[in-house]
Short mmCIF file of C-alpha atoms and ligand atoms in Angstrom, two decimals:
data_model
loop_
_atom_site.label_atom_id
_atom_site.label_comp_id
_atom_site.label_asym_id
_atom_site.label_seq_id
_atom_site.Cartn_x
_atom_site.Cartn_y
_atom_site.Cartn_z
CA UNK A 701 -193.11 -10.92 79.52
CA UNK A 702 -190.93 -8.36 81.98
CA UNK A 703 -191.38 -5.35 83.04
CA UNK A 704 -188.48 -4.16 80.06
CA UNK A 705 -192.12 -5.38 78.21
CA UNK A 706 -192.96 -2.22 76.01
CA UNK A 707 -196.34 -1.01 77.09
CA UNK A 708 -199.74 0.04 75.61
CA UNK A 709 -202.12 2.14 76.60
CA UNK A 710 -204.82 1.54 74.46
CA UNK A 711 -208.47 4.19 73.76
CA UNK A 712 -211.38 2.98 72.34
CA UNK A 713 -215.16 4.39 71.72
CA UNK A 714 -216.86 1.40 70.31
CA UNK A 715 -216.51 -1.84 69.08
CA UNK A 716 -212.82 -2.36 70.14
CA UNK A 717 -212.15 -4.69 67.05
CA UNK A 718 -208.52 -3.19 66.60
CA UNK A 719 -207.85 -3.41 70.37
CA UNK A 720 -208.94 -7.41 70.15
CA UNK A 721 -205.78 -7.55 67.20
CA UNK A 722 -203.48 -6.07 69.10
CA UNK A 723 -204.60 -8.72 72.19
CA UNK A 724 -204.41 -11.37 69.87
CA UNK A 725 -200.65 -10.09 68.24
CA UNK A 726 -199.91 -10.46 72.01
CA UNK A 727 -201.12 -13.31 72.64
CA UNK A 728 -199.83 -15.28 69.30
CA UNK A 729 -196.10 -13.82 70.11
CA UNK A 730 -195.98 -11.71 67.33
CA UNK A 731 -196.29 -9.03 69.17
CA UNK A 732 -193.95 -8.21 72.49
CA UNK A 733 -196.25 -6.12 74.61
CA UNK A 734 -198.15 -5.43 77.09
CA UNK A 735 -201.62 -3.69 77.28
CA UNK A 736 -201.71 -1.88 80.89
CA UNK A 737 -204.85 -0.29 80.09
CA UNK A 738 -208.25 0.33 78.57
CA UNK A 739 -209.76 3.70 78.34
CA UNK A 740 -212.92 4.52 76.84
CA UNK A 741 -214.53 7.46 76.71
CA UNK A 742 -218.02 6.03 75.97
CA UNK A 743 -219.49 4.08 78.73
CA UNK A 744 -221.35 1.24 76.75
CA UNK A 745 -218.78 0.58 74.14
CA UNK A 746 -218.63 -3.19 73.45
CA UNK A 747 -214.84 -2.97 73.23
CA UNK A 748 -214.94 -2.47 77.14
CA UNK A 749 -216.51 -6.28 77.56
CA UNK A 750 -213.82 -8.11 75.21
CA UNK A 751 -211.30 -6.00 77.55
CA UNK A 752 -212.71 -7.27 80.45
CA UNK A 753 -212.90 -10.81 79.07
CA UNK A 754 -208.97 -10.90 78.21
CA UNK A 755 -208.65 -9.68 81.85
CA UNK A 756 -207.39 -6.35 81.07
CA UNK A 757 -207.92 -3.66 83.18
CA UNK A 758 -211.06 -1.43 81.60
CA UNK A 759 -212.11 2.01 82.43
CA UNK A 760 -214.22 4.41 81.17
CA UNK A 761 -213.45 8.00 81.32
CA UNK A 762 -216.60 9.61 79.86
CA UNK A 763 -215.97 13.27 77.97
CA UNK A 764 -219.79 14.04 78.96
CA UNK A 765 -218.25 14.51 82.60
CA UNK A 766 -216.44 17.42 81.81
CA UNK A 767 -217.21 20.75 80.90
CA UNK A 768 -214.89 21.11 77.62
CA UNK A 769 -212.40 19.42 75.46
CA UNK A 770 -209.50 21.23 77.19
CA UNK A 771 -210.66 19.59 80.89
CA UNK A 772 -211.51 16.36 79.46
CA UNK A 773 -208.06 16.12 77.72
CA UNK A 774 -206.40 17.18 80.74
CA UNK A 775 -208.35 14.12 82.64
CA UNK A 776 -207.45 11.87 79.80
CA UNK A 777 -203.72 12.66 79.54
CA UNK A 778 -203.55 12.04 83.27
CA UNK A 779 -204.71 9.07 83.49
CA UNK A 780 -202.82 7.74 80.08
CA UNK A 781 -199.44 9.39 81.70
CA UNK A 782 -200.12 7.34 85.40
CA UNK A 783 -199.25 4.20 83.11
CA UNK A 784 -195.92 5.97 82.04
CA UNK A 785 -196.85 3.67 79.10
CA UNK A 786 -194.44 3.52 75.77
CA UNK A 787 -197.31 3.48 73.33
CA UNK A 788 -200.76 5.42 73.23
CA UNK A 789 -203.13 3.64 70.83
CA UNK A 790 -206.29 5.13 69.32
CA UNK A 791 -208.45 2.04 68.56
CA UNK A 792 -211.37 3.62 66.77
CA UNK A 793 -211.46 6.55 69.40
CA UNK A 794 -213.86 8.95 68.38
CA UNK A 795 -212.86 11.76 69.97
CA UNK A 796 -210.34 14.91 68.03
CA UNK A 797 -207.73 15.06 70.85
CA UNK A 798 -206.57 18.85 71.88
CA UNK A 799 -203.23 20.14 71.08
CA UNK A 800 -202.17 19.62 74.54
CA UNK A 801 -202.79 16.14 74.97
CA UNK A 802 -200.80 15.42 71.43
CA UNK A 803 -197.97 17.14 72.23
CA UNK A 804 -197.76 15.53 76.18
CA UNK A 805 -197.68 12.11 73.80
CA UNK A 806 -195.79 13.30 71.17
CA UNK A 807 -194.02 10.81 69.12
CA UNK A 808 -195.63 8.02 71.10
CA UNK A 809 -199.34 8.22 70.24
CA UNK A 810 -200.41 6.05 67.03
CA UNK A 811 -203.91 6.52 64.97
CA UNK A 812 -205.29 3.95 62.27
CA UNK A 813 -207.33 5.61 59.86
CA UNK A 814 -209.23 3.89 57.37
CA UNK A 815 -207.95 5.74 54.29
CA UNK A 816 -204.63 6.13 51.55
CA UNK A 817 -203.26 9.13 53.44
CA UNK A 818 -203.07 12.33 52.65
CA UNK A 819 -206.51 11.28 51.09
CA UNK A 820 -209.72 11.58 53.03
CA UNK A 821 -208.71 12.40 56.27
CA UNK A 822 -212.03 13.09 58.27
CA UNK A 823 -215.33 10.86 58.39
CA UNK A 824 -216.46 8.91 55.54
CA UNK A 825 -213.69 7.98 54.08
CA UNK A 826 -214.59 5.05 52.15
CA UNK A 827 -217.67 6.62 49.99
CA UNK A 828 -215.58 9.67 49.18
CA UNK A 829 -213.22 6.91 47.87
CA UNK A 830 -215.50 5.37 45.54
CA UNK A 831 -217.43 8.70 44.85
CA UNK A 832 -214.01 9.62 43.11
CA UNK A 833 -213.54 6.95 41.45
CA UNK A 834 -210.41 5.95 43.32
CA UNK A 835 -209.13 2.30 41.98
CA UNK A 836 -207.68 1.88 45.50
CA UNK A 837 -209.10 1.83 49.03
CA UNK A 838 -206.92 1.39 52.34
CA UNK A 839 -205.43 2.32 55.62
CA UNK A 840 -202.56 4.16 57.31
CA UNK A 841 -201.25 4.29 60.52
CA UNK A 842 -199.71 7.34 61.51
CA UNK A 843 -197.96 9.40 64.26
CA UNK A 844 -200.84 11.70 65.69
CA UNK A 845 -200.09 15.51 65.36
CA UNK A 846 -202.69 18.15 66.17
CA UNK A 847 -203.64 17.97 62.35
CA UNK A 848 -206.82 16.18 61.77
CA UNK A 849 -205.22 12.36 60.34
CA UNK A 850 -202.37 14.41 59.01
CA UNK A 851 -199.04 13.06 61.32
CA UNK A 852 -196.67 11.14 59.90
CA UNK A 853 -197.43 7.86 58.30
CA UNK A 854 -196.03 4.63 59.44
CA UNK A 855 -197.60 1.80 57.43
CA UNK A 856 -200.49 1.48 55.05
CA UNK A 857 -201.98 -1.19 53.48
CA UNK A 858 -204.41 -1.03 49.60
CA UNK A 859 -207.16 -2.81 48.46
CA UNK A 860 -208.49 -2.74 45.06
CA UNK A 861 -212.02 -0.85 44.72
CA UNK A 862 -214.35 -3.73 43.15
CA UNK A 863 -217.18 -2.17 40.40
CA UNK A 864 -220.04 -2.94 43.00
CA UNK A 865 -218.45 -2.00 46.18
CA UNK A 866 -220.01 0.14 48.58
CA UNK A 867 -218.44 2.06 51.46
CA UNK A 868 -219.87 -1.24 54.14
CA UNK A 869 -218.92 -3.29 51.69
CA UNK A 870 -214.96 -1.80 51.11
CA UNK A 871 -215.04 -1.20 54.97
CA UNK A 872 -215.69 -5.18 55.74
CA UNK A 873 -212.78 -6.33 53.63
CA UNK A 874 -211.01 -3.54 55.11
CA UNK A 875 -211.06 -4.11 58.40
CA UNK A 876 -209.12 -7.77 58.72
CA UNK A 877 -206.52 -5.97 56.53
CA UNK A 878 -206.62 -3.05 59.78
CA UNK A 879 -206.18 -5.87 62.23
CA UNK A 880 -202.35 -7.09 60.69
CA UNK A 881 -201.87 -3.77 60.00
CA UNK A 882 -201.54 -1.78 63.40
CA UNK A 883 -199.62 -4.22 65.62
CA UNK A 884 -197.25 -4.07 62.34
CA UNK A 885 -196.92 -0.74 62.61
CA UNK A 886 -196.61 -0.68 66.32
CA UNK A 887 -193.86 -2.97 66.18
CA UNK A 888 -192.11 -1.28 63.87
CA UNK A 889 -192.23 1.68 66.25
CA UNK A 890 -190.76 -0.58 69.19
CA UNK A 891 -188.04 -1.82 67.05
CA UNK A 892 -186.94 1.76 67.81
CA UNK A 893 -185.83 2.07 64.42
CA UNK A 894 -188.02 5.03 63.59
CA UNK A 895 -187.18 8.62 63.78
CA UNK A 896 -188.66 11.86 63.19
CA UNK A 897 -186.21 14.22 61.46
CA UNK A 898 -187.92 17.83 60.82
CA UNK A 899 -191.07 16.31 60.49
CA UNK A 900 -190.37 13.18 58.29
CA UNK A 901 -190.01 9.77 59.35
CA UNK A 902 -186.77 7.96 58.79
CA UNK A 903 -186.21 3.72 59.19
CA UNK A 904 -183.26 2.94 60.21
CA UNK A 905 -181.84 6.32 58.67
CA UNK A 906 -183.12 6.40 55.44
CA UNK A 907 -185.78 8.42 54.18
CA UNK A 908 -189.61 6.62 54.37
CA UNK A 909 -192.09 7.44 51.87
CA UNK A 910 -194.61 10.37 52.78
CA UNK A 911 -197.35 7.22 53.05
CA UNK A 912 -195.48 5.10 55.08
CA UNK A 913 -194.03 1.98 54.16
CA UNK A 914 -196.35 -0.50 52.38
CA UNK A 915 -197.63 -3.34 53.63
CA UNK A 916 -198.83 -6.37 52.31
CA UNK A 917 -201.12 -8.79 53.59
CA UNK A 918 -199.11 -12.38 55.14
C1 LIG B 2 -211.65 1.34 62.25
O1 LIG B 2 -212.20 1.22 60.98
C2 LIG B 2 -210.53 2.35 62.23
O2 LIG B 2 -209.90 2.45 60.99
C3 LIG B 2 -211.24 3.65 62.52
O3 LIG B 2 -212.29 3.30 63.39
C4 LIG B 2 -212.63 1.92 63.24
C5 LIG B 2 -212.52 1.33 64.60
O4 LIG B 2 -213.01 0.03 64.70
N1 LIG B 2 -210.29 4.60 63.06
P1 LIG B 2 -212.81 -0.81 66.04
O5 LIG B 2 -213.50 -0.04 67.17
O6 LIG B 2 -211.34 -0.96 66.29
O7 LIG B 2 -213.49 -2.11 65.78
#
């Protein structure tokens, strides 16, 4: 690792399971990276102790200090930007960013969301899934705009609906899927082959599908 080492700035609200992949991509050499930084915004989220225990450096920046979105995004931002860091990762951050914070990381801030994008962006993704009978459950990550889960899509990975699946159930065999999924996408981002022309994503200057490119499970 150098300091030519892309960095990552990672967010979290909870459990941190995502953040633990992309410490593990690092770790196993898949990944070339470097996490400068843990920021949560909820004081008690476990993801802070497996931070801490991969000696990263952990802070909590709690949105209940602040008076309104606008000041707590203006905190946030600040302390993302002191990293100067290449990548902004939401890691199961719970939190719908403010216009101004996007566009300070524009092109440089990455969201996993547990769905086939453009479907379901929002909460609940999974049980509005099987509620319409999809066949197919997933996940995309995607370039973060100021719409709601609707930036550009990177990467996304399907699994097949089962006839007794429920949304913990789909969300389980989801999530290990999630974990080879984001540092994918991530590196695919730091191969600096992407670009954003007019709003759609090109690799390597061709055209990618509206849903990102697929992947499939190694
Ligand atoms: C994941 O399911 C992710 O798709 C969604 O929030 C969850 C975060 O889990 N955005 P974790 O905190 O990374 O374990």
């Amino acid at each position: 690792m150098t300091s030519k080492t892309p960095s990552l700035v990672m967010l979290i609200s909870g459990r941190g399971s995502n953040m633990e992949a992309f410490i593990r991509a690092i770790a196993a050499g898949t990944l070339d990276a470097r996490i400068v930084a843990v920021i949560s915004n909820v004081a008690d989220a476990p993801g802070l102790d497996l931070a801490r225990r991969a000696d990263l450096p952990a802070s909590v920046l709690s949105h209940q200090d602040y008076p309104d979105r606008a000041s707590f995004d203006a905190a946030l931002g600040d302390a993302v930007a002191a990293h100067q860091p290449d990548l902004v990762i939401l890691a199961g951050f719970m939190r719908i960013l403010t216009p101004a914070f996007v566009d300070r990381f524009a092109g440089r801030l990455l969201n996993i969301h547990p769905s086939l994008l453009p479907k379901y962006p929002g909460l609940h993704t999974h049980q509005r899934a099987i509620d319409a009978g999809d066949a197919e459950a997933g996940a995309t990550v995607h370039y973060v705009t100021s719409e709601l889960d609707g930036g550009p899509a990177i990467m996304q990975v399907r699994l097949p609906i089962q006839p007794n699946d429920t949304a913990d159930t789909l969300a389980q065999r989801l999530l290990p899927l999630e974990h080879q999924l984001y540092p994918a996408a991530a590196k695919l981002h730091l191969s600096g082959k992407l670009t954003l022309v007019d709003g759609r994503l090109e690799f390597d200057g061709e055209s990618m599908p509206p849903t990102g490119l697929e992947w499939r499970p190694q």
